[in-house]
Amino acid sequence: MSRFIFITGGVVSSLGKGIASASLAAILQARGLSVNMIKLDPYINVDPGTMSPFQHGEVYVTEDGAETDLDLGHYERFADIRCSQSSNYTTGRIYENVIARERRGDYLGATVQVIPHITDEIKNSVLNSTNGADIVLVEIGGTVGDIESLPFLEAIRQLGFEMGHDNVLYIHLTLIPYLPTAGEIKTKPTQHSVKELRSIGIQPDILLCRADRPIPVEERKKIALFTNVTVEAVIPFVDVDHIYKIPRELHEQGLDEIVTKRFGLDAPPVDLSDWDEVVSAMQTPEHEVNIGFVGKYVDHSDAYKSLNESLDHAGIHTKTRVNIIKIDSDFIETDGIECLENLDAILVPGGFGSRGIEGKIAAANYARIHQIPYLGICLGMQVAVIEYARNVLGLSKAHSTEFNPKTPDPVIALISEWLNYDGSVEKRDENVDLGGTMRLGAQVCKLVPGTQTRKAYGTEEINERHRHRYEFNNNYLQKLQDAGLVISGLSIDNELVEIVELSDHPWFIGCQFHPEFTSRPREGHPLFNSFINAAVEYNRAKKP
Ligand code: GLN
């Protein structure tokens, strides 16, 4: 039977609960235990697919095409697991299931209530999503005290009661602020947060105390006394300069030892050598490059979480310090392309909506003309195709029908059907709900021999994740190829253009999928490594 660790948050949000949970999973894995991770999100959206990246950060896409919370990205990057549809449950999804069952008459006339029907649905979702792992870590989004998290907290309280002390453990992540005027750290918010948790029947076993400085043992003792937690289990979670240092930090604070002891697991000693290698590679770069990141949400770093991580991973694996120069594509439209001078490479990430689109097209144009390495991801590939059609093929009004439905040359357009992750055929038309019309999840792509992309990946087939509605329009395929655009990746049925590149350019690749979802710190990702290597080369060639 799986053991469960429930992780809640207190005092304020954004304390890094997802990263702390994922780091603990990484340590437990490094002790030979199998883990699985689940995120419970108290908001009412059925999934984050329709939520703005401004507000909620990136939508992370799993292999099986679930649009999920960005914390699942941390889970996959830290722990060697594949998340899926059953890794993320929101209030909306739980209620949707319960209401569908009520409509079918499954409750046999009962009054359907939060307790027990909603809480049972939450418990069953968790219990059915263990994947048979030794330890399942379940993170509850939001902060204790929020009205909307109550059913989730009640459900995990019940699970603790039902499965017993030896099988369930509660971790509460809190903040220990430092007050500069008093010159002291303050434990009161933590005391109150635990009080709140205990008032709904959950006694935390471990407190992870987020702080910007070490927490003296006297203060830890005080927290322990007020919260009924042993002093060893009041664990300082002090700021570090890089997230991949956290597994070692938490291990050194004894976190995994408390967990394995409590569950009575005889786990081998920890081996964190691969994390140490990641950290050491990060700290000893041999090159440095400036990558222009031309997007719409550039001031919201969470909006491109996986992409920023992927560039870091590539830096680790190519021994390069990768500086990301954020460039708002609106700014290119108003102030011109001078901001693209002196970069070592240009990246245009995925995106939706027409704002800043001409700025992105101008960035692709600049990279093509000036022979600067260019990586276009999803929308970034689409703008590269539009740019090529306009400026090389001479179709000056070429566009995507997403931005100009009346364009005479829709080089990017909606297509009516495609093959899904599970082999089923998905049909799409313009009248379907916004949330449900995307090509989502991992799909196999064949790489064309002799291309830059094939060389970068070093393999014939890849399996990368999609999240988009619009596609390369095959009616323009021949013309674009005749004009010199190289198609370097095709869907398995040869129907969809997945990757384009340029032959008369040192490194220019646009891909319809999102490679950032499969990049991992310990392994890196071939496309990003190749892109950063190209930037290093470009930078070297620039020097006198
Ligand atoms: N907006 C484009 C589409 O829907 C690109 C999406 C993306 O970049 N993820 O096809």
Coordinates of C-alpha atoms and ligand atoms in Angstrom, one line a residue:
M1 CA 0.0 0.0 0.0
S2 CA 1.2 3.5 -0.8
R3 CA 2.0 5.9 2.0
F4 CA 0.8 9.5 1.7
I5 CA 2.4 12.8 2.4
F6 CA 0.1 15.8 2.3
I7 CA 1.7 19.2 1.9
T8 CA -0.3 22.3 2.8
G9 CA 0.8 26.0 2.8
G10 CA 0.3 28.7 5.4
V11 CA 0.7 32.4 6.0
V12 CA 1.1 33.5 2.4
S13 CA 1.1 32.0 -1.1
S14 CA 4.1 31.6 -3.4
L15 CA 6.4 30.1 -0.8
G16 CA 7.6 27.4 -3.1
K17 CA 5.4 24.6 -2.0
G18 CA 5.6 22.9 -5.4
I19 CA 9.3 23.0 -5.4
A20 CA 9.6 21.9 -1.8
S21 CA 7.3 18.9 -2.5
A22 CA 9.1 18.0 -5.8
S23 CA 12.5 18.3 -4.0
L24 CA 11.3 15.9 -1.3
A25 CA 10.1 13.5 -4.0
A26 CA 13.6 13.8 -5.6
I27 CA 15.3 12.9 -2.3
L28 CA 13.0 10.0 -1.6
Q29 CA 13.7 8.7 -5.1
A30 CA 17.4 9.1 -4.5
R31 CA 16.9 6.7 -1.6
G32 CA 15.5 4.1 -3.8
L33 CA 11.8 4.7 -3.1
S34 CA 9.2 5.0 -5.9
V35 CA 7.1 8.2 -5.7
N36 CA 4.1 9.7 -7.3
M37 CA 2.8 13.3 -7.0
I38 CA -0.6 14.8 -7.2
K39 CA -1.7 18.5 -7.0
L40 CA -5.1 19.5 -5.7
D41 CA -6.1 23.0 -6.7
P42 CA -9.0 24.7 -4.9
Y43 CA -10.0 27.0 -7.8
I44 CA -13.2 26.4 -9.7
N45 CA -11.8 26.2 -13.3
V46 CA -12.0 22.6 -14.4
D47 CA -8.3 22.9 -15.4
P48 CA -6.0 25.9 -15.9
G49 CA -6.2 25.7 -19.7
T50 CA -8.3 28.8 -20.0
M51 CA -6.5 30.8 -17.3
S52 CA -4.3 33.7 -18.2
P53 CA -0.6 33.1 -17.9
F54 CA -0.5 36.7 -16.4
Q55 CA -2.5 35.5 -13.4
H56 CA -1.7 31.9 -13.1
G57 CA 1.6 31.3 -14.8
E58 CA 2.3 28.7 -17.4
V59 CA -0.1 26.0 -18.3
Y60 CA 2.0 22.8 -18.1
V61 CA 1.0 20.1 -20.6
T62 CA 1.4 16.4 -19.7
E63 CA 2.3 13.6 -22.1
D64 CA -1.3 12.5 -22.2
G65 CA -2.5 16.0 -23.0
A66 CA -3.7 17.3 -19.7
E67 CA -3.5 21.1 -19.2
T68 CA -2.3 21.4 -15.7
D69 CA -0.8 23.6 -13.0
L70 CA 2.8 24.7 -13.5
D71 CA 3.8 22.8 -10.3
L72 CA 3.5 19.6 -12.3
G73 CA 6.4 20.9 -14.3
H74 CA 8.5 20.9 -11.1
Y75 CA 7.3 17.4 -10.3
E76 CA 8.5 16.1 -13.6
R77 CA 11.8 18.0 -13.5
F78 CA 12.7 17.1 -10.0
A79 CA 11.4 13.6 -9.7
D80 CA 11.7 11.1 -12.5
I81 CA 7.9 10.7 -13.0
R82 CA 5.4 11.2 -15.8
C83 CA 2.4 13.3 -14.7
S84 CA -1.0 12.7 -16.4
Q85 CA -4.7 13.5 -16.3
S86 CA -4.8 12.0 -12.9
S87 CA -2.1 14.2 -11.4
N88 CA -4.1 17.4 -11.0
Y89 CA -7.6 17.8 -9.6
T90 CA -9.3 21.2 -9.2
T91 CA -12.5 22.0 -7.4
G92 CA -14.1 22.5 -10.8
R93 CA -13.2 19.0 -11.9
I94 CA -14.3 17.4 -8.6
Y95 CA -17.7 19.1 -8.8
E96 CA -18.0 18.3 -12.5
N97 CA -17.7 14.6 -11.7
V98 CA -20.1 14.7 -8.8
I99 CA -22.7 16.7 -10.7
A100 CA -22.4 14.4 -13.7
R101 CA -23.1 11.5 -11.3
E102 CA -26.0 13.3 -9.7
R103 CA -27.5 13.9 -13.1
R104 CA -27.2 10.2 -13.9
G105 CA -29.1 9.4 -10.7
D106 CA -26.1 7.5 -9.2
Y107 CA -26.8 9.0 -5.7
L108 CA -30.2 7.2 -5.5
G109 CA -32.1 10.1 -4.2
A110 CA -29.7 11.3 -1.6
T111 CA -29.1 14.9 -0.9
V112 CA -25.7 15.6 -2.5
Q113 CA -23.5 17.5 -0.1
V114 CA -19.9 18.7 0.3
I115 CA -19.4 16.2 3.1
P116 CA -19.5 13.3 2.2
H117 CA -20.0 13.5 -1.6
I118 CA -17.4 16.1 -2.6
T119 CA -14.9 14.9 0.0
D120 CA -15.4 11.3 -1.1
E121 CA -14.8 12.3 -4.7
I122 CA -11.5 14.0 -3.6
K123 CA -10.5 11.0 -1.6
N124 CA -11.2 8.6 -4.4
S125 CA -9.4 10.8 -6.9
V126 CA -6.3 10.7 -4.7
L127 CA -6.6 6.9 -3.9
N128 CA -7.0 6.1 -7.6
S129 CA -4.0 8.1 -8.7
T130 CA -1.2 6.5 -6.7
N131 CA 0.3 4.5 -9.6
G132 CA 1.3 2.0 -6.9
A133 CA 4.2 4.2 -5.7
D134 CA 5.8 3.6 -2.3
I135 CA 5.1 7.2 -1.4
V136 CA 2.5 9.6 -2.9
L137 CA 3.1 13.3 -2.3
V138 CA -0.1 15.3 -2.5
E139 CA 0.2 19.1 -2.6
I140 CA -2.8 21.2 -1.7
G141 CA -2.8 24.5 -3.6
G142 CA -3.7 27.8 -1.9
T143 CA -3.2 28.7 1.8
V144 CA -4.8 27.3 4.9
G145 CA -7.6 29.6 5.9
D146 CA -9.0 30.1 2.4
I147 CA -12.7 29.2 2.2
E148 CA -12.2 27.3 -1.0
S149 CA -9.6 24.9 0.2
L150 CA -11.8 23.6 3.1
P151 CA -13.2 20.5 1.3
F152 CA -9.7 19.4 0.3
L153 CA -8.4 19.8 3.8
E154 CA -11.4 18.0 5.2
A155 CA -10.7 15.2 2.7
I156 CA -7.1 14.8 3.6
R157 CA -8.0 14.9 7.3
Q158 CA -10.3 12.0 6.8
L159 CA -7.7 10.1 4.8
G160 CA -5.3 10.5 7.7
F161 CA -7.9 9.2 10.1
E162 CA -8.8 6.2 7.9
M163 CA -5.3 5.1 6.9
G164 CA -3.6 5.8 10.2
H165 CA -0.6 7.5 11.7
D166 CA 1.9 5.0 10.1
N167 CA 0.7 5.7 6.6
V168 CA 0.0 9.4 6.4
L169 CA 2.2 12.4 7.2
Y170 CA 1.3 16.1 7.0
I171 CA 3.8 18.7 6.1
H172 CA 3.0 22.4 6.5
L173 CA 5.0 25.0 4.7
T174 CA 5.0 28.4 6.4
L175 CA 6.8 31.7 6.4
I176 CA 9.1 33.0 9.1
P177 CA 9.5 36.7 8.2
Y178 CA 12.3 39.0 9.4
L179 CA 11.3 42.4 10.6
P180 CA 14.1 44.8 9.9
T181 CA 12.8 47.5 12.3
A182 CA 12.8 45.0 15.2
G183 CA 15.9 43.2 13.9
E184 CA 14.1 39.9 14.6
I185 CA 12.5 36.9 12.9
K186 CA 8.9 36.4 13.8
T187 CA 7.3 33.0 14.5
K188 CA 3.8 34.3 15.3
P189 CA 2.4 33.9 11.7
T190 CA 3.5 30.3 11.8
Q191 CA 1.9 29.7 15.2
H192 CA -1.4 31.1 13.9
S193 CA -1.3 29.1 10.7
V194 CA -0.8 25.9 12.5
K195 CA -3.6 26.8 14.9
E196 CA -5.8 27.2 11.9
L197 CA -4.8 23.8 10.6
R198 CA -5.3 22.2 13.9
S199 CA -8.8 23.7 14.3
I200 CA -9.9 21.7 11.3
G201 CA -8.4 18.6 12.7
I202 CA -4.9 18.4 11.1
Q203 CA -1.9 18.2 13.3
P204 CA 1.2 18.8 11.1
D205 CA 4.1 16.4 11.6
I206 CA 6.7 18.5 9.9
L207 CA 7.0 22.3 9.5
L208 CA 9.0 23.6 6.6
C209 CA 9.8 27.1 7.6
R210 CA 10.6 29.4 4.7
A211 CA 13.0 32.1 5.8
D212 CA 15.5 34.5 4.2
R213 CA 18.1 33.7 6.9
P214 CA 19.0 30.8 9.2
I215 CA 16.5 30.1 12.0
P216 CA 18.3 29.9 15.4
V217 CA 17.6 26.8 17.4
E218 CA 15.9 28.8 20.1
E219 CA 13.3 30.0 17.7
R220 CA 12.8 26.5 16.3
K221 CA 12.2 25.3 19.9
K222 CA 9.6 28.0 20.4
I223 CA 7.8 27.0 17.2
A224 CA 7.9 23.4 18.2
L225 CA 6.4 24.2 21.6
F226 CA 3.6 26.3 20.2
T227 CA 2.7 23.9 17.4
N228 CA 3.1 20.4 18.9
V229 CA 5.7 19.5 16.4
T230 CA 9.1 18.0 17.5
V231 CA 12.0 20.4 17.2
E232 CA 13.8 18.2 14.7
A233 CA 10.7 18.4 12.5
V234 CA 10.8 22.2 12.5
I235 CA 12.9 22.4 9.4
P236 CA 14.4 25.7 8.1
F237 CA 13.8 26.1 4.4
V238 CA 16.2 29.0 3.8
D239 CA 16.4 30.8 0.5
V240 CA 19.0 29.5 -1.9
D241 CA 20.3 31.0 -5.1
H242 CA 19.2 28.1 -7.2
I243 CA 16.2 25.7 -6.9
Y244 CA 18.3 22.7 -7.8
K245 CA 20.2 23.1 -4.6
I246 CA 17.1 22.4 -2.6
P247 CA 17.1 18.6 -2.6
R248 CA 20.5 18.6 -0.9
E249 CA 19.6 21.4 1.5
L250 CA 16.4 19.6 2.6
H251 CA 18.2 16.3 2.9
E252 CA 20.9 17.9 5.1
Q253 CA 18.1 19.2 7.4
G254 CA 17.0 15.6 7.9
L255 CA 13.7 15.8 6.1
D256 CA 13.9 12.4 4.3
E257 CA 15.1 10.7 7.5
I258 CA 12.0 11.9 9.4
V259 CA 9.8 10.6 6.6
T260 CA 11.3 7.2 6.2
K261 CA 11.5 6.6 10.0
R262 CA 7.9 7.6 10.4
F263 CA 6.8 5.2 7.7
G264 CA 9.1 2.5 9.0
L265 CA 10.8 2.2 5.6
D266 CA 14.2 0.7 5.4
A267 CA 15.5 2.8 2.6
P268 CA 19.1 2.8 1.4
P269 CA 21.3 5.9 2.0
V270 CA 20.7 8.9 -0.3
D271 CA 22.6 9.4 -3.5
L272 CA 22.3 13.0 -4.6
S273 CA 25.4 12.9 -6.8
D274 CA 23.5 13.8 -10.0
W275 CA 22.0 16.9 -8.3
D276 CA 25.4 17.9 -7.0
E277 CA 26.7 17.6 -10.6
V278 CA 23.8 19.9 -11.8
V279 CA 24.7 22.5 -9.2
S280 CA 28.4 22.3 -9.8
A281 CA 27.9 22.7 -13.6
M282 CA 25.7 25.7 -13.0
Q283 CA 28.4 27.3 -10.8
T284 CA 31.3 26.8 -13.2
P285 CA 30.2 28.0 -16.7
E286 CA 32.8 28.4 -19.4
H287 CA 30.8 30.5 -21.8
E288 CA 28.2 33.2 -21.6
V289 CA 25.5 34.2 -24.0
N290 CA 22.6 36.7 -24.2
I291 CA 19.4 35.3 -25.5
G292 CA 16.7 37.7 -26.7
F293 CA 13.4 36.3 -25.4
V294 CA 10.7 38.0 -27.5
G295 CA 7.3 37.4 -25.9
K296 CA 4.0 38.9 -24.7
Y297 CA 4.2 38.0 -21.0
V298 CA 8.0 38.6 -20.5
D299 CA 7.6 40.4 -17.2
H300 CA 5.8 37.4 -15.7
S301 CA 8.5 34.9 -15.4
D302 CA 6.0 32.2 -14.3
A303 CA 4.3 32.5 -17.6
Y304 CA 7.3 30.8 -19.3
K305 CA 8.4 28.7 -16.4
S306 CA 9.3 25.5 -18.3
L307 CA 11.0 27.5 -21.0
N308 CA 13.2 29.4 -18.6
E309 CA 14.1 26.2 -16.9
S310 CA 14.9 24.5 -20.2
L311 CA 17.4 27.3 -21.0
D312 CA 18.9 26.8 -17.6
H313 CA 19.2 23.1 -18.3
A314 CA 20.9 23.8 -21.6
G315 CA 23.3 26.1 -19.8
I316 CA 24.1 23.3 -17.4
H317 CA 24.8 20.8 -20.2
T318 CA 26.8 23.2 -22.4
K319 CA 28.6 24.9 -19.5
T320 CA 27.2 28.2 -20.5
R321 CA 25.8 31.1 -18.5
V322 CA 22.6 31.9 -20.3
N323 CA 21.4 35.4 -19.8
I324 CA 17.8 35.9 -20.8
I325 CA 17.1 39.4 -22.2
K326 CA 13.4 39.9 -22.0
I327 CA 12.0 41.8 -24.9
D328 CA 8.3 42.7 -25.0
S329 CA 7.2 42.2 -28.6
D330 CA 5.0 45.3 -28.4
F331 CA 8.1 47.3 -27.8
I332 CA 9.6 46.1 -31.1
E333 CA 6.5 47.3 -32.8
T334 CA 6.6 50.8 -31.3
D335 CA 10.4 51.3 -30.9
G336 CA 11.9 49.2 -33.7
I337 CA 14.3 46.3 -33.9
E338 CA 17.4 48.1 -32.4
C339 CA 16.8 46.2 -29.1
L340 CA 17.7 43.0 -31.0
E341 CA 21.2 44.2 -31.7
N342 CA 24.1 42.5 -29.8
L343 CA 22.2 39.4 -28.9
D344 CA 23.7 35.9 -29.4
A345 CA 20.4 34.3 -30.3
I346 CA 16.7 35.0 -30.5
L347 CA 13.9 32.9 -29.1
V348 CA 10.2 33.5 -29.8
P349 CA 8.1 31.4 -27.4
G350 CA 4.5 30.1 -27.7
G351 CA 1.6 32.5 -27.3
F352 CA -2.0 33.3 -28.0
G353 CA -3.7 36.5 -29.2
S354 CA -2.7 39.1 -31.7
R355 CA -0.9 41.6 -29.4
G356 CA 2.7 42.1 -30.3
I357 CA 2.5 39.7 -33.3
E358 CA 4.1 42.0 -35.8
G359 CA 7.0 42.5 -33.3
K360 CA 7.5 38.7 -33.2
I361 CA 7.4 38.5 -37.0
A362 CA 10.0 41.3 -37.1
A363 CA 12.2 39.4 -34.7
A364 CA 12.1 36.3 -36.9
N365 CA 13.0 38.5 -39.9
Y366 CA 15.9 40.0 -38.0
A367 CA 17.3 36.6 -37.0
R368 CA 16.9 35.3 -40.5
I369 CA 18.5 38.2 -42.3
H370 CA 21.3 38.7 -39.7
Q371 CA 22.1 35.0 -39.5
I372 CA 21.5 35.0 -35.7
P373 CA 20.5 31.6 -34.2
Y374 CA 16.7 31.5 -33.9
L375 CA 14.4 29.1 -32.0
G376 CA 10.7 29.6 -32.6
I377 CA 8.4 27.6 -30.4
C378 CA 4.8 27.0 -31.5
L379 CA 3.7 30.6 -32.2
G380 CA 7.4 31.3 -32.7
M381 CA 7.4 28.7 -35.5
Q382 CA 4.2 30.1 -37.0
V383 CA 5.6 33.7 -37.1
A384 CA 8.8 32.4 -38.8
V385 CA 6.6 30.8 -41.5
I386 CA 4.5 34.0 -41.9
E387 CA 7.7 36.0 -42.2
Y388 CA 9.2 33.7 -44.8
A389 CA 6.0 33.7 -46.8
R390 CA 5.8 37.5 -46.7
N391 CA 9.4 38.4 -47.3
V392 CA 10.9 35.5 -49.3
L393 CA 7.8 34.3 -51.2
G394 CA 6.5 37.8 -51.6
L395 CA 3.0 37.1 -50.2
S396 CA 3.0 40.4 -48.4
K397 CA -0.4 39.8 -46.7
A398 CA 0.4 36.3 -45.5
H399 CA -0.8 35.6 -42.0
S400 CA -2.3 33.1 -39.6
T401 CA -6.1 33.0 -39.6
E402 CA -5.9 33.4 -35.9
F403 CA -4.8 37.0 -36.3
N404 CA -6.4 37.8 -39.7
P405 CA -9.3 35.5 -40.6
K406 CA -9.6 37.3 -44.0
T407 CA -5.9 37.1 -45.1
P408 CA -5.6 36.1 -48.7
D409 CA -2.7 33.9 -47.8
P410 CA -3.4 31.9 -44.7
V411 CA -0.1 30.1 -44.4
I412 CA -1.1 29.1 -40.8
A413 CA -4.7 28.0 -40.4
L414 CA -7.1 25.7 -38.6
I415 CA -7.2 22.1 -39.8
S416 CA -10.2 20.0 -39.3
E417 CA -8.8 16.8 -37.8
W418 CA -5.7 15.2 -36.4
L419 CA -4.5 12.0 -34.6
N420 CA -4.6 12.2 -30.8
Y421 CA -2.1 10.9 -28.3
D422 CA -4.1 7.6 -27.9
G423 CA -4.5 7.2 -31.7
S424 CA -8.1 8.5 -31.8
V425 CA -9.1 11.0 -34.4
E426 CA -9.9 14.5 -33.0
K427 CA -12.2 16.7 -35.1
R428 CA -12.1 20.5 -34.7
D429 CA -14.2 23.3 -36.0
E430 CA -14.3 27.0 -35.2
N431 CA -17.5 26.7 -33.1
V432 CA -16.2 24.3 -30.5
D433 CA -15.6 25.6 -26.9
L434 CA -12.3 27.5 -26.4
G435 CA -11.1 25.0 -23.9
G436 CA -11.5 21.9 -25.9
T437 CA -10.2 22.5 -29.4
M438 CA -6.5 22.3 -29.1
R439 CA -4.0 19.7 -30.3
L440 CA -2.7 18.6 -26.9
G441 CA -0.2 16.2 -25.6
A442 CA 2.7 14.2 -26.9
Q443 CA 2.8 13.1 -30.5
V444 CA 5.4 11.3 -32.5
C445 CA 7.3 13.4 -35.1
K446 CA 9.6 12.0 -37.8
L447 CA 12.8 14.0 -38.4
V448 CA 14.0 14.4 -41.9
P449 CA 17.6 13.1 -42.5
G450 CA 20.2 15.6 -43.3
T451 CA 18.5 18.5 -41.5
Q452 CA 19.8 20.7 -38.7
T453 CA 17.0 19.4 -36.4
R454 CA 17.8 15.8 -37.1
K455 CA 21.5 16.5 -36.2
A456 CA 20.5 18.3 -33.0
Y457 CA 18.3 15.5 -31.8
G458 CA 20.5 12.7 -33.1
T459 CA 17.5 10.4 -33.5
E460 CA 14.9 9.6 -36.2
E461 CA 11.8 10.1 -34.2
I462 CA 10.9 12.3 -31.3
N463 CA 7.8 12.5 -29.0
E464 CA 7.1 16.1 -28.0
R465 CA 4.1 17.8 -26.5
H466 CA 1.6 20.1 -28.3
R467 CA -0.7 22.8 -27.2
H468 CA -2.1 24.8 -30.1
R469 CA -5.0 25.2 -32.5
Y470 CA -3.5 26.4 -35.7
E471 CA -1.2 24.6 -38.0
F472 CA 1.1 25.0 -41.0
N473 CA -1.2 25.1 -44.1
N474 CA -0.1 22.4 -46.5
N475 CA -1.6 24.4 -49.4
Y476 CA 1.5 26.5 -49.2
L477 CA 3.9 23.6 -48.6
Q478 CA 5.3 23.3 -52.1
K479 CA 5.6 27.1 -52.7
L480 CA 7.4 27.6 -49.4
Q481 CA 9.7 24.6 -50.0
D482 CA 10.5 25.9 -53.5
A483 CA 11.4 29.2 -52.0
G484 CA 13.9 27.5 -49.7
L485 CA 12.1 26.7 -46.5
V486 CA 13.2 23.3 -45.2
I487 CA 10.7 21.0 -43.6
S488 CA 12.6 19.0 -41.0
G489 CA 9.9 17.3 -39.0
L490 CA 6.5 15.7 -40.0
S491 CA 3.8 14.0 -38.0
I492 CA 3.8 10.2 -38.2
D493 CA 1.1 10.3 -41.0
N494 CA 3.1 12.9 -42.9
E495 CA 0.0 15.2 -42.8
L496 CA 1.3 17.9 -40.4
V497 CA 4.4 20.0 -40.7
E498 CA 5.9 19.9 -37.2
I499 CA 9.3 21.6 -37.7
V500 CA 10.8 24.1 -40.2
E501 CA 14.3 25.3 -40.6
L502 CA 16.5 27.3 -43.0
S503 CA 19.4 25.8 -45.0
D504 CA 21.3 29.0 -45.6
H505 CA 21.5 29.9 -42.0
P506 CA 23.7 28.7 -39.1
W507 CA 20.8 27.7 -36.9
F508 CA 17.2 28.6 -37.5
I509 CA 14.5 26.2 -36.3
G510 CA 10.8 26.6 -35.6
C511 CA 8.9 23.7 -34.0
Q512 CA 5.1 23.4 -33.7
F513 CA 5.4 21.6 -30.3
H514 CA 6.7 22.7 -27.0
P515 CA 10.1 21.0 -26.3
E516 CA 10.3 22.8 -23.0
F517 CA 7.9 20.4 -21.4
T518 CA 10.3 17.5 -21.8
S519 CA 13.6 19.2 -20.7
R520 CA 15.0 17.9 -17.5
P521 CA 17.9 19.4 -15.4
R522 CA 19.7 16.1 -15.1
E523 CA 19.5 15.1 -18.8
G524 CA 19.1 18.4 -20.6
H525 CA 17.3 18.6 -23.9
P526 CA 19.0 18.1 -27.3
L527 CA 17.2 21.0 -29.1
F528 CA 17.9 23.5 -26.4
N529 CA 21.5 22.3 -26.0
S530 CA 22.1 22.7 -29.7
F531 CA 20.5 26.2 -29.7
I532 CA 22.7 27.3 -26.9
N533 CA 25.8 25.8 -28.6
A534 CA 24.8 27.8 -31.7
A535 CA 24.6 31.0 -29.6
V536 CA 28.0 30.3 -28.1
E537 CA 29.4 29.8 -31.6
Y538 CA 27.7 33.0 -32.8
N539 CA 29.1 34.9 -29.8
R540 CA 32.6 33.5 -30.5
A541 CA 32.5 34.5 -34.2
K542 CA 31.5 38.0 -33.2
K543 CA 34.6 38.6 -31.1
P544 CA 37.5 40.3 -32.8
Ligands
GLN1 N1 -1.8 30.6 -30.9 C1 -1.2 29.6 -31.7 C2 -2.1 28.5 -31.9 O1 -3.1 28.3 -31.3 C3 0.1 29.1 -31.0 C4 -0.2 28.5 -29.7 C5 1.1 28.3 -28.9 O2 2.1 29.0 -29.1 N2 1.0 27.5 -27.9 O3 -1.9 27.6 -32.8

